[in-house]
Short mmCIF file of C-alpha atoms and ligand atoms in Angstrom, two decimals:
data_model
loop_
_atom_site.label_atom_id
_atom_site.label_comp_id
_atom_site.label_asym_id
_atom_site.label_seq_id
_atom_site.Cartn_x
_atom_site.Cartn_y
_atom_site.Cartn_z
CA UNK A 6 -8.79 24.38 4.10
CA UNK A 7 -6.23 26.12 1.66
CA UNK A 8 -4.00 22.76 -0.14
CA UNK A 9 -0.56 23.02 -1.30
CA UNK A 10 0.77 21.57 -4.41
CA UNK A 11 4.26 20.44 -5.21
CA UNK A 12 3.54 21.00 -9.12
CA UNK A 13 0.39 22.62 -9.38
CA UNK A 14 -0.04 22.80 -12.75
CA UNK A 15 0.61 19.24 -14.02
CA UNK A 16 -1.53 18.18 -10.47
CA UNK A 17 -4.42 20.84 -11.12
CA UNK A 18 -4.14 19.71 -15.56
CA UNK A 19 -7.37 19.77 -17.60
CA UNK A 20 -8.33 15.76 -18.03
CA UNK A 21 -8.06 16.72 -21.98
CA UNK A 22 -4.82 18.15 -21.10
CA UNK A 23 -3.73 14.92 -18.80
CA UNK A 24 -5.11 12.43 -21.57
CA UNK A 25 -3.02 14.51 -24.06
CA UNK A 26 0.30 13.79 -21.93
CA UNK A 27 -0.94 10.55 -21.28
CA UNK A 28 -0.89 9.28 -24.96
CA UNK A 29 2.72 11.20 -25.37
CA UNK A 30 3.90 9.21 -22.18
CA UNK A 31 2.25 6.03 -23.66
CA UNK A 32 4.22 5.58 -26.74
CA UNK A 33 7.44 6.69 -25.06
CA UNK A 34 6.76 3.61 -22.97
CA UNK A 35 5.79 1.25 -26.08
CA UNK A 36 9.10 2.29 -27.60
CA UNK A 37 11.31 1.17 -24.59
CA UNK A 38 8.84 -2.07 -23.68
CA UNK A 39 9.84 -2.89 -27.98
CA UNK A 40 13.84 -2.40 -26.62
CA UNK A 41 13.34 -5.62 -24.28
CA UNK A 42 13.53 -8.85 -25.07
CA UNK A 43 9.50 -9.73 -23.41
CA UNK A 44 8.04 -7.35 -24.56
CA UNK A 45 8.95 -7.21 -28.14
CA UNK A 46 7.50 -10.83 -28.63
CA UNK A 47 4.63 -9.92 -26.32
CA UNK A 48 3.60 -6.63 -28.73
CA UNK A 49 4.64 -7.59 -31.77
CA UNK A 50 2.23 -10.82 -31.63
CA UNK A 51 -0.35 -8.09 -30.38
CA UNK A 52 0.79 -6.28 -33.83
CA UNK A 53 2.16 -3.74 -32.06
CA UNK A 54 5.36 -3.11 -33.74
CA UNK A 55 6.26 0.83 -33.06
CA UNK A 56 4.92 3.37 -30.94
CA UNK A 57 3.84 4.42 -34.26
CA UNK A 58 0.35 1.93 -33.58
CA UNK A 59 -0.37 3.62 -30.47
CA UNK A 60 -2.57 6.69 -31.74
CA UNK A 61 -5.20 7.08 -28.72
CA UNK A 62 -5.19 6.37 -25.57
CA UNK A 63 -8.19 3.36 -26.60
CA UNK A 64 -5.16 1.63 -27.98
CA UNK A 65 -3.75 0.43 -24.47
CA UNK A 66 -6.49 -2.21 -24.77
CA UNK A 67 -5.07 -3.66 -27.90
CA UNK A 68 -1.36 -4.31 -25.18
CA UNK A 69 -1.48 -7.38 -23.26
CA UNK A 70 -2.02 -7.53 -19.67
CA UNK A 71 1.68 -8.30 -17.73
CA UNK A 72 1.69 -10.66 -14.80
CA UNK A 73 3.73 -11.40 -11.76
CA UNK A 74 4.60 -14.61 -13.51
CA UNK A 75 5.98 -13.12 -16.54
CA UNK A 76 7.90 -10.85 -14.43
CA UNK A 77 9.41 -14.04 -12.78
CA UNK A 78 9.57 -15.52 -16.20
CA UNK A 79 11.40 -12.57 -17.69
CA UNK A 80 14.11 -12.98 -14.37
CA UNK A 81 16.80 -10.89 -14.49
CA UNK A 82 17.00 -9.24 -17.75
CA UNK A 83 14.02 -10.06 -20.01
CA UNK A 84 12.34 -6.61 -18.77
CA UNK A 85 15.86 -4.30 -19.60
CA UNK A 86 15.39 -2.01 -22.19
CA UNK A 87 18.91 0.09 -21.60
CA UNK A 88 22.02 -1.05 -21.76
CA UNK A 89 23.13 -2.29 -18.27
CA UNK A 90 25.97 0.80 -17.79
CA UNK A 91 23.11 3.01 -17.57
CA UNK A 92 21.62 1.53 -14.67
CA UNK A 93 22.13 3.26 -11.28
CA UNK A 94 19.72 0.86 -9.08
CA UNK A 95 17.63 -1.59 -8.75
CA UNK A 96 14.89 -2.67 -6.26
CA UNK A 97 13.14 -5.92 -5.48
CA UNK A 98 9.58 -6.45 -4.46
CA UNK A 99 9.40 -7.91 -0.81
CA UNK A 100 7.94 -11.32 -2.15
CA UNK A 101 4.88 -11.30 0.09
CA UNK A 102 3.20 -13.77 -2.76
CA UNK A 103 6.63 -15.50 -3.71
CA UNK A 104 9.68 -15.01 -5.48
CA UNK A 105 10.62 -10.91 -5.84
CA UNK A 106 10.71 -9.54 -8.77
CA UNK A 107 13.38 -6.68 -10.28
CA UNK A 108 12.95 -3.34 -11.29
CA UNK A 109 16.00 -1.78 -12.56
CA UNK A 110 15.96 2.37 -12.57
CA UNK A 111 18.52 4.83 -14.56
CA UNK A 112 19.32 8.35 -13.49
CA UNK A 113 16.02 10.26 -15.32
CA UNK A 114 13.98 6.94 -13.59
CA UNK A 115 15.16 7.79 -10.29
CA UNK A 116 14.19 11.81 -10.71
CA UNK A 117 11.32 11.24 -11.85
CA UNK A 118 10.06 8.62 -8.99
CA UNK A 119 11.95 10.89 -6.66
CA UNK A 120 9.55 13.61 -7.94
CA UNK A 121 6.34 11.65 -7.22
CA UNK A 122 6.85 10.73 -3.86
CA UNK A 123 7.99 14.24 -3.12
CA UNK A 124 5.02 15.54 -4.55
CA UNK A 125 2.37 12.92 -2.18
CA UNK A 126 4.16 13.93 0.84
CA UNK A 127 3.82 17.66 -0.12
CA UNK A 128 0.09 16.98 -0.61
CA UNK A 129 -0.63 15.94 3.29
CA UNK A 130 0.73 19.24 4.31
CA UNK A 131 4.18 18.42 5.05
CA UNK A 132 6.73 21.32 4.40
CA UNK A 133 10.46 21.94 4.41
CA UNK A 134 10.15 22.66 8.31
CA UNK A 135 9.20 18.81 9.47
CA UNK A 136 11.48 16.25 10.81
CA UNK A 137 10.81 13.26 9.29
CA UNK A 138 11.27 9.72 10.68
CA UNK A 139 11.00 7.05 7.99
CA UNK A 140 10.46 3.92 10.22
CA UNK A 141 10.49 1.48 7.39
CA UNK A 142 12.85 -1.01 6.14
CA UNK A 143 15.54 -0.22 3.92
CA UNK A 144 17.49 -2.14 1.36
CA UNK A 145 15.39 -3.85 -1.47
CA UNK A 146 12.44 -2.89 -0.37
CA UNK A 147 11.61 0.22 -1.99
CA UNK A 148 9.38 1.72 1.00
CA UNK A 149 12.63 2.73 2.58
CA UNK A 150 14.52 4.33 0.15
CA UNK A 151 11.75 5.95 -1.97
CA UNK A 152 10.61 7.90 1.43
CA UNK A 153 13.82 8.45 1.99
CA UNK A 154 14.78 10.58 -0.86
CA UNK A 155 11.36 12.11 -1.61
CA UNK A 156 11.40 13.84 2.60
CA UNK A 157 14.78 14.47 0.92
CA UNK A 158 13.68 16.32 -2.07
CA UNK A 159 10.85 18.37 0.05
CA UNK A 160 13.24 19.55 2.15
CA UNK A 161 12.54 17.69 5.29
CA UNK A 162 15.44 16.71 7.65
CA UNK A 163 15.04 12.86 7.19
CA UNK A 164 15.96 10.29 9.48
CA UNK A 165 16.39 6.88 8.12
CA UNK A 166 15.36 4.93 11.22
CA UNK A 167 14.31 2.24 9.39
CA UNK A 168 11.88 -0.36 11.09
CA UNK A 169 12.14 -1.95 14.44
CA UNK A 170 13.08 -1.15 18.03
CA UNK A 171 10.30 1.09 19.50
CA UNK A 172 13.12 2.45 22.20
CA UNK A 173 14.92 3.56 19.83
CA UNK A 174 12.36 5.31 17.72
CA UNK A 175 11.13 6.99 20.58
CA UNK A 176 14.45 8.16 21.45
CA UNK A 177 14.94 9.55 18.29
CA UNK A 178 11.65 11.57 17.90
CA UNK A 179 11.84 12.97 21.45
CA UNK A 180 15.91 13.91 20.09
CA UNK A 181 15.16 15.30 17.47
CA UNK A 182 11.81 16.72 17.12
CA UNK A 183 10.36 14.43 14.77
CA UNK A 184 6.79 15.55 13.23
CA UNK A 185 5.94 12.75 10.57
CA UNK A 186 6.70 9.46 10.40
CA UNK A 187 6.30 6.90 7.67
CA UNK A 188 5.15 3.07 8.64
CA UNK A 189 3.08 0.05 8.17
CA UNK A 190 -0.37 0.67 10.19
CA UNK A 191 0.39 -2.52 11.56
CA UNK A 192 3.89 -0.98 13.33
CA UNK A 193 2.19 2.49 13.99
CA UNK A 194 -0.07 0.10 16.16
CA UNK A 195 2.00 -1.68 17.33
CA UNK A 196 4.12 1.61 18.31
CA UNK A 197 1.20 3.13 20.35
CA UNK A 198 0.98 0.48 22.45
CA UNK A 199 4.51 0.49 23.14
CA UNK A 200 4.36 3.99 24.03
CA UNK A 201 1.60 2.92 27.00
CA UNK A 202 4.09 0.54 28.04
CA UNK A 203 7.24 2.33 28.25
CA UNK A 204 5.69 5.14 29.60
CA UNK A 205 6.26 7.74 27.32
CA UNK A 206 4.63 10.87 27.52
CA UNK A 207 2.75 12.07 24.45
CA UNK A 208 3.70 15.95 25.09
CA UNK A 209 7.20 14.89 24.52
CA UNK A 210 6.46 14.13 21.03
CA UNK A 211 5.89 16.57 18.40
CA UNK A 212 4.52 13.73 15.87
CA UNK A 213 1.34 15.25 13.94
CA UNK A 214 1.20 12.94 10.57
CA UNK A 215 2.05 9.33 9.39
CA UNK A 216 2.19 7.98 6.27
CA UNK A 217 0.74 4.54 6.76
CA UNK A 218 1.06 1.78 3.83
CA UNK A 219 2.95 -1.26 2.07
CA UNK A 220 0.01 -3.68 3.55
CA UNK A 221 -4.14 -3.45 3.51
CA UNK A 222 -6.09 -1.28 6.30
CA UNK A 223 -9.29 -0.52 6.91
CA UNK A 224 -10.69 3.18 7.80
CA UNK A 225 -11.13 1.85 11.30
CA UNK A 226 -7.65 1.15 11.83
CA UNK A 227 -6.98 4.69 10.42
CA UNK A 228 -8.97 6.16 13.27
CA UNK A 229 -7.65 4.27 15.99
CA UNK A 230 -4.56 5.10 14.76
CA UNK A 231 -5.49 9.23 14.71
CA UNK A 232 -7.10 8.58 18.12
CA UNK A 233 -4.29 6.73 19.94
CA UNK A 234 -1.72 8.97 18.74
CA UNK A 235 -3.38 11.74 18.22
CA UNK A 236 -2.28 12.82 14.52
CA UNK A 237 -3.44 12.55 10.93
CA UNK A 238 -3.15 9.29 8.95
CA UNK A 239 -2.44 9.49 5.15
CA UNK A 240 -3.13 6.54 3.42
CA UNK A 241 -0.01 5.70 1.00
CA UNK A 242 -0.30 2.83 -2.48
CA UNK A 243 2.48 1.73 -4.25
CA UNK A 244 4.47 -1.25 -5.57
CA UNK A 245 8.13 -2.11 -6.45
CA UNK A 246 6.04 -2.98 -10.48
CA UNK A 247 5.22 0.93 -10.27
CA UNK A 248 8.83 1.70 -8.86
CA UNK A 249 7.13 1.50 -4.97
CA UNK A 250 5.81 4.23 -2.91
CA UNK A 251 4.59 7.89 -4.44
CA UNK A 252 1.63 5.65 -7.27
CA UNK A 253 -1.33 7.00 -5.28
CA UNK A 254 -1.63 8.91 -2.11
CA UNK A 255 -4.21 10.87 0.16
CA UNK A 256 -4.39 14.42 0.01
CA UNK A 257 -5.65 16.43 3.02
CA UNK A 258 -9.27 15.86 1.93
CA UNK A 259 -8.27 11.83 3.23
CA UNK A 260 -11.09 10.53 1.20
CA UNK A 261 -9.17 8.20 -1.55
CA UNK A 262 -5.90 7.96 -3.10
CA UNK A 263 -4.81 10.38 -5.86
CA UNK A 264 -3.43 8.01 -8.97
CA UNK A 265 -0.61 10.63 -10.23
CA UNK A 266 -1.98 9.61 -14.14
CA UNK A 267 1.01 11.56 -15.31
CA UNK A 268 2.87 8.76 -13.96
CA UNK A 269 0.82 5.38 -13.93
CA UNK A 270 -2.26 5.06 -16.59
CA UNK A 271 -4.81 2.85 -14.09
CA UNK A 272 -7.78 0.53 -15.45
CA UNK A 273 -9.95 -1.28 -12.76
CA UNK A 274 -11.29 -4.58 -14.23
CA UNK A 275 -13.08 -7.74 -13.87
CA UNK A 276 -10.56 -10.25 -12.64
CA UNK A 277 -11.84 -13.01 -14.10
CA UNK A 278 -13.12 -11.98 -17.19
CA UNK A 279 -10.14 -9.19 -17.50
CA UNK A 280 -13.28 -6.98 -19.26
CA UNK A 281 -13.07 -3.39 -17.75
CA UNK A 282 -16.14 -2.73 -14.90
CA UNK A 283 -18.14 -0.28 -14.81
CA UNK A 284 -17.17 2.96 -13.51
CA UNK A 285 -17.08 3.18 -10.24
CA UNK A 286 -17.01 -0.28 -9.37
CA UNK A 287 -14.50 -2.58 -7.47
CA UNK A 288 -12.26 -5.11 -9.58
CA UNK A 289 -8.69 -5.67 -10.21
CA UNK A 290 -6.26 -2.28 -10.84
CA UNK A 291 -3.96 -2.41 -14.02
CA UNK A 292 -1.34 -0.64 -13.87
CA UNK A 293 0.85 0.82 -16.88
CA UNK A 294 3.87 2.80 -15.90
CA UNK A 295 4.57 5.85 -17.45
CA UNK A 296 7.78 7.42 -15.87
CA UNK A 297 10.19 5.10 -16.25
CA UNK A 298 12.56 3.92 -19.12
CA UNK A 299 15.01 0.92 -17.46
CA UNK A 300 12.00 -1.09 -17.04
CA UNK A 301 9.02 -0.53 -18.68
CA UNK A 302 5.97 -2.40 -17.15
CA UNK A 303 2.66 -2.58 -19.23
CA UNK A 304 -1.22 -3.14 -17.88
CA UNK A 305 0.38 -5.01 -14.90
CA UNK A 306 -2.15 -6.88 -13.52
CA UNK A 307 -1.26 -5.26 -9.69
CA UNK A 308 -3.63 -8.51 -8.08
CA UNK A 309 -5.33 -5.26 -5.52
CA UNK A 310 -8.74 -4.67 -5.15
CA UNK A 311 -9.89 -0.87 -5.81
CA UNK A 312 -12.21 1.38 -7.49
CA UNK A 313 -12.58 5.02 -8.75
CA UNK A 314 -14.20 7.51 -7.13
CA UNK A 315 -16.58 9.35 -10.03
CA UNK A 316 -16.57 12.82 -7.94
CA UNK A 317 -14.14 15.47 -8.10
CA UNK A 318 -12.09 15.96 -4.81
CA UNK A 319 -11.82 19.62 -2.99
CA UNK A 320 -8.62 20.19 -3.11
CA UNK A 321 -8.89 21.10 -6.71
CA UNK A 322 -6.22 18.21 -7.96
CA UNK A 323 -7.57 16.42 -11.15
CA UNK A 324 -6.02 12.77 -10.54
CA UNK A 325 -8.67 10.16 -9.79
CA UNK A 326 -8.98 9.28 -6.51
CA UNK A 327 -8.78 5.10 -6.05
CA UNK A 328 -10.77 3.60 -2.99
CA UNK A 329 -9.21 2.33 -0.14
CA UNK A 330 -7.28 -1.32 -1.39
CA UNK A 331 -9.05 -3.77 0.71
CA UNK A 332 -6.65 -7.00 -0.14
CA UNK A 333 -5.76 -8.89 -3.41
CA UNK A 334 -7.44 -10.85 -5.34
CA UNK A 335 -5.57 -14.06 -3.99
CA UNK A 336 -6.10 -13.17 -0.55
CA UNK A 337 -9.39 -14.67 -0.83
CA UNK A 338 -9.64 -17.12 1.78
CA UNK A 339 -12.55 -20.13 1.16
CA UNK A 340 -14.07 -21.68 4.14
CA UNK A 341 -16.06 -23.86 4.29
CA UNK A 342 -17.03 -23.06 0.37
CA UNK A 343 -17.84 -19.03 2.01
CA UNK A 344 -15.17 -16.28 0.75
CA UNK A 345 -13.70 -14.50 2.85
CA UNK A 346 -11.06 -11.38 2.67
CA UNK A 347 -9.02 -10.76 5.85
CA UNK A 348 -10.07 -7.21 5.37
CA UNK A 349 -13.42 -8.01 6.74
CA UNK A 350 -12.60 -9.59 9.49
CA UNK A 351 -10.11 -6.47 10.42
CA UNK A 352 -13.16 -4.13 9.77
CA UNK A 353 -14.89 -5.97 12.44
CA UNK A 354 -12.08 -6.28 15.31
CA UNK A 355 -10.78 -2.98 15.13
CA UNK A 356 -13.94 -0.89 15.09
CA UNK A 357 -14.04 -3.14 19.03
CA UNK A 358 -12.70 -0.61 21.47
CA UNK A 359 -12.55 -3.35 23.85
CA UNK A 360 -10.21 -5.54 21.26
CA UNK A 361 -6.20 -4.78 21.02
CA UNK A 362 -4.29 -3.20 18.44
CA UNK A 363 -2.60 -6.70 17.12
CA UNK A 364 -4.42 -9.89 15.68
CA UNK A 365 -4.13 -13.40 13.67
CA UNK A 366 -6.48 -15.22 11.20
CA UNK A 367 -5.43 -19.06 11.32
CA UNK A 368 -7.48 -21.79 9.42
CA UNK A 369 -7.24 -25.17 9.79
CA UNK A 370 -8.40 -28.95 8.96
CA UNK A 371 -10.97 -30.25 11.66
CA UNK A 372 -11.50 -33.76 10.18
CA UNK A 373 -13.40 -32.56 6.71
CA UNK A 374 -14.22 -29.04 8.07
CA UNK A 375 -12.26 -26.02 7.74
CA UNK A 376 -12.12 -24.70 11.12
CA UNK A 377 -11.46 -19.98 11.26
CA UNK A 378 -9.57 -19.17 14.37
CA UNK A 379 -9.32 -15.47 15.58
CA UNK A 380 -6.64 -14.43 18.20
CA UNK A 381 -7.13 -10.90 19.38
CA UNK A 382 -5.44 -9.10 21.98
CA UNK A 383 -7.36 -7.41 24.66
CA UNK A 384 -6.79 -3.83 24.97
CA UNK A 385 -6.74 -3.11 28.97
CA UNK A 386 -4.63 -5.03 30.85
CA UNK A 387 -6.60 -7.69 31.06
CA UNK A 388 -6.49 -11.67 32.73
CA UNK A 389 -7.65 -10.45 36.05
CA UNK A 390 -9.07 -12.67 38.37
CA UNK A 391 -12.47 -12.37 37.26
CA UNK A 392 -12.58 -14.34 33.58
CA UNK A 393 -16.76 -13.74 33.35
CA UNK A 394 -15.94 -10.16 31.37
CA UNK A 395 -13.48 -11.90 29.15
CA UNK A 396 -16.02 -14.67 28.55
CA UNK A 397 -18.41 -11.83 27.28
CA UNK A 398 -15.96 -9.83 25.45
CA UNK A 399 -15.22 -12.95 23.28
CA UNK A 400 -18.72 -13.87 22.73
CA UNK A 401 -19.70 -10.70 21.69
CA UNK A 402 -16.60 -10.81 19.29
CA UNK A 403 -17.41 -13.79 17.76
CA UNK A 404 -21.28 -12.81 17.44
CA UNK A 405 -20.26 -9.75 15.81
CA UNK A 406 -17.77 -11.39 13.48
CA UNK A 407 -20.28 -14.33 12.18
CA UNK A 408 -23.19 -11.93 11.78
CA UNK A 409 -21.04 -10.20 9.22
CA UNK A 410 -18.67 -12.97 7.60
CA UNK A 411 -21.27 -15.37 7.74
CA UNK A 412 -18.46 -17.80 9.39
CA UNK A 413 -19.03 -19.10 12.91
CA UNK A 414 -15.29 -18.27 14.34
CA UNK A 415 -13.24 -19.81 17.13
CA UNK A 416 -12.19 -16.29 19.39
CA UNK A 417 -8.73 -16.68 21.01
CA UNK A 418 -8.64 -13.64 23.60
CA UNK A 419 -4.18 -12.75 24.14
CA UNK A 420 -2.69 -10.27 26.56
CA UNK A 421 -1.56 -6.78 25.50
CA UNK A 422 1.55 -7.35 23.39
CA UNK A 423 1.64 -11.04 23.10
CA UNK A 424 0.76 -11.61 20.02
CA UNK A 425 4.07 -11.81 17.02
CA UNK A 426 4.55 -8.16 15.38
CA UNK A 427 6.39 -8.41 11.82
CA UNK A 428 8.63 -5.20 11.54
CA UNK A 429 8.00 -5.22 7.84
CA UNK A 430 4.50 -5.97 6.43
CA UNK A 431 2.57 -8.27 8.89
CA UNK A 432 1.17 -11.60 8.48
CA UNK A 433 -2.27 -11.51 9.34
CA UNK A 434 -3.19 -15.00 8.19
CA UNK A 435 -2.01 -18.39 8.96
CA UNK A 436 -3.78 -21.39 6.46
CA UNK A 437 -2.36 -24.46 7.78
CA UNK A 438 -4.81 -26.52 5.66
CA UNK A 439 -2.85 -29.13 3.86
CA UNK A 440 -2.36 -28.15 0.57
CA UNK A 441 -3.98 -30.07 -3.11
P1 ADP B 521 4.99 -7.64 -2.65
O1 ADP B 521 4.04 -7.90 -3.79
O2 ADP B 521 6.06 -8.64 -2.60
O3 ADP B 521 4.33 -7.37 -1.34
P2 ADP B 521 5.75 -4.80 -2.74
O4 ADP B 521 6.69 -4.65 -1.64
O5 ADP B 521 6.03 -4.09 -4.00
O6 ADP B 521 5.70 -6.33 -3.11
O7 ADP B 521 4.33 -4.43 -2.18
C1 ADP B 521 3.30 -3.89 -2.98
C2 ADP B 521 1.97 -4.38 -2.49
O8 ADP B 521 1.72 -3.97 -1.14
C3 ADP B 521 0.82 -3.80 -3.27
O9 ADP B 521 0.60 -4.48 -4.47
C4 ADP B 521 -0.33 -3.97 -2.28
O10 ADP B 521 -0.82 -5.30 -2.29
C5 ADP B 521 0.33 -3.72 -0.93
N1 ADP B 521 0.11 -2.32 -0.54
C6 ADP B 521 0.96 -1.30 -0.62
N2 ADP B 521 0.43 -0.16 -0.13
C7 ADP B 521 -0.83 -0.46 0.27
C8 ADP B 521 -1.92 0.30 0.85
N3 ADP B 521 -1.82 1.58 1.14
N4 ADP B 521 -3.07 -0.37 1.09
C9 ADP B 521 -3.18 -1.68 0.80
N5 ADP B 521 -2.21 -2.44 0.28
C10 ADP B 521 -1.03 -1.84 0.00
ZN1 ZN B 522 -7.51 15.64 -3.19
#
């Protein structure tokens, strides 16, 4: 396979080279994080009181970790470090875990993000010749216009769909040609089946890639996805902390997420003892922002589960590839005292060919017990008259499931389509276990 860069030589850069631009990015960051009003308590208690103290890149140890509280905390200003004429935008986080959080972004901010996201999409194979159908939300939520100006900046005719209405996207991609599209896995799904329904034929459609991100997957879902609809999946990391989409992003080798480390610095660690892990290994990712002056975010403790791959990729780029983020840290359901990640249960149901493309985790109270529900959707058209196949579908589901969460499930079996689809990220879990 021959791979295309968007800026080959900062993407193809010597580590000692990277490092080197690293460190210069580093205490460019330091300086603005000392202009705002958090950060200069924050570091100078640290005795950090210039980006004079930062002379290595071992230093970033010595800067304290930044939290989704003190973001909250810091609400609206305490993270500025311009004055507020020079901002151009800002973007919230979609508040999955809460109250959003603010980013604000001046013009250079804006380039440079701009820049990153062109330069993913450029590494799947995309080119100034695709139609491109971002089928995201936009407003806030920086999924939509992050896409949108990155298919911008590669050249691609963009078409700011947005999220929603299945007609209408289909209408729109058999208008206009459209080759890539950019969605949640859950609405690419969710989209397929649609597609069954309505009828439409897949030789009307041109569609050969989709960006799929903004919520947890597993590599099953990626396949069904590539099988269903017949095109290649790239995997897609950001968050609104790290201005949103373009952080880390498959290249056409699809095995892990580059980290552009011009742009983010990222640390796995130990979540509870905040000590870094081995390397290699699974923990927590830190992120520390490098690209943007408005708001400068430090070690931000992102709350998503990854690791490093140690081995180079093929395609010759020298940004480490990050694993596959398999949930957060506080999506760690407890049942029963067992721990559980919604990821595994996903794992399970979608490598099922037999089991639907939509499904819903709900836990509750059974006097002292905690009691795991499943609802699946079937994926033929089921409920005929004969219920003994269902009967042995859903046994086999839940033997399946409890042999490898070690949690004996209830299985709730739903029609095609009847289960709720969210037309931003989806809620996959429902705890309706009193709280305290
Ligand atoms: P919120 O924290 O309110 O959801 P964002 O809209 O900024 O805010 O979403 C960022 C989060 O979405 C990430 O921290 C991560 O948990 C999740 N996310 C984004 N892309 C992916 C992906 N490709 N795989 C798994 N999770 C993802
Ligand atoms: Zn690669």
């Amino acid at each position: 396979m021959t791979y295309q860069y968007w800026n080959q030589e900062m993407e193809t850069l010597n580590r000692a080279d990277l490092e080197a631009f690293q460190l210069k990015q580093l205490r460019s960051a330091v300086a603005h994080a000392l202009r705002t009003p958090f950060y200069r308590e924050r570091l100078s208690k640290a005795g950090i009181q210039s980006e004079e103290d930062i002379k290595s890149l071992a230093d970033l140890a010595r800067i304290p970790f930044t939290t989704k509280g003190d973001l909250r905390l810091g609400f609206p200003y305490g993270f500025l470090s311009i004055p507020k004429d020079e901002v151009i935008r800002l973007h919230a986080s979609s508040g999955t875990t809460g109250t959003p959080t603010t980013i604000y972004f001046n013009r250079p901010d804006i380039r440079r993000w701009t820049g990153f996201v062109a330069r993913s999409i450029y590494a799947t194979g995309c080119t100034k010749a695709d139609v491109f159908q971002n089928m995201i939300t936009y407003g806030l939520f920086t999924g939509g216009l992050g896409f949108h100006f990155g298919g911008e900046e590669v050249g691609m005719l963009v078409i700011p769909s947005g999220s929603g209405n299945t007609n209408r996207q289909f209408k729109l991609m058999q208008d206009f040609g459209t080759t890539v599209v950019h969605a949640t896995p859950s609405f690419l799904l969710h989209v397929e089946a649609k597609m069954q329904e309505e009828g439409v034929r897949r030789e009307r459609i041109k569609l050969t890639r989709a960006f799929a991100g903004a919520e947890p997957y597993s590599e099953d879902t990626r396949k069904r996805i590539e099988e269903l609809l017949r095109i290649d999946v790239y995997n897609s990391y950001g968050l609104s902390e790290m201005n949103g989409p373009g952080v880390a992003f498959e290249c056409q080798a699809k095995n892990g997420l580059h980290l552009w480390e011009d742009g983010y610095i990222g640390e796995i660690v130990n979540p509870d003892t905040l000590e870094p892990v081995p390397e290699g290994e699974t923990g927590e990712l830190v992120l520390t922002c490098l690209c943007r002056e408005a708001t400068p975010i430090l070690r931000y403790r992102t709350r998503d589960l990854s690791g490093f791959y140690t081995e180079p990729c093929p395609c010759g780029r020298t940004h480490r590839r990050l694993r596959r983020i398999t949930g957060r840290t506080d999506d760690m359901l407890i049942i029963n005292g067992v721990n559980l990640f919604p990821s595994q249960i996903e794992e399970v149901i979608m490598s099922m060919q037999e089991v639907g493309n939509n499904y819903l985790i709900v836990v509750e109270k059974e006097g002292v017990l905690d009691r795991l529900t499943v609802k699946t959707e079937v994926a033929q058209d089921s409920f005929r008259d004969d219920t003994r196949p269902l009967h042995a579908l859903k046994e086999r589901i839940r033997k399946t499931l409890q042999a490898s969460i070690f949690i004996n499930p209830r299985i709730e079996l739903h029609e095609r389509g009847s289960l709720p689809v969210s037309e931003g990220k989806a809620t996959r879990v429902l705890d309706q276990r009193p709280r305290g």
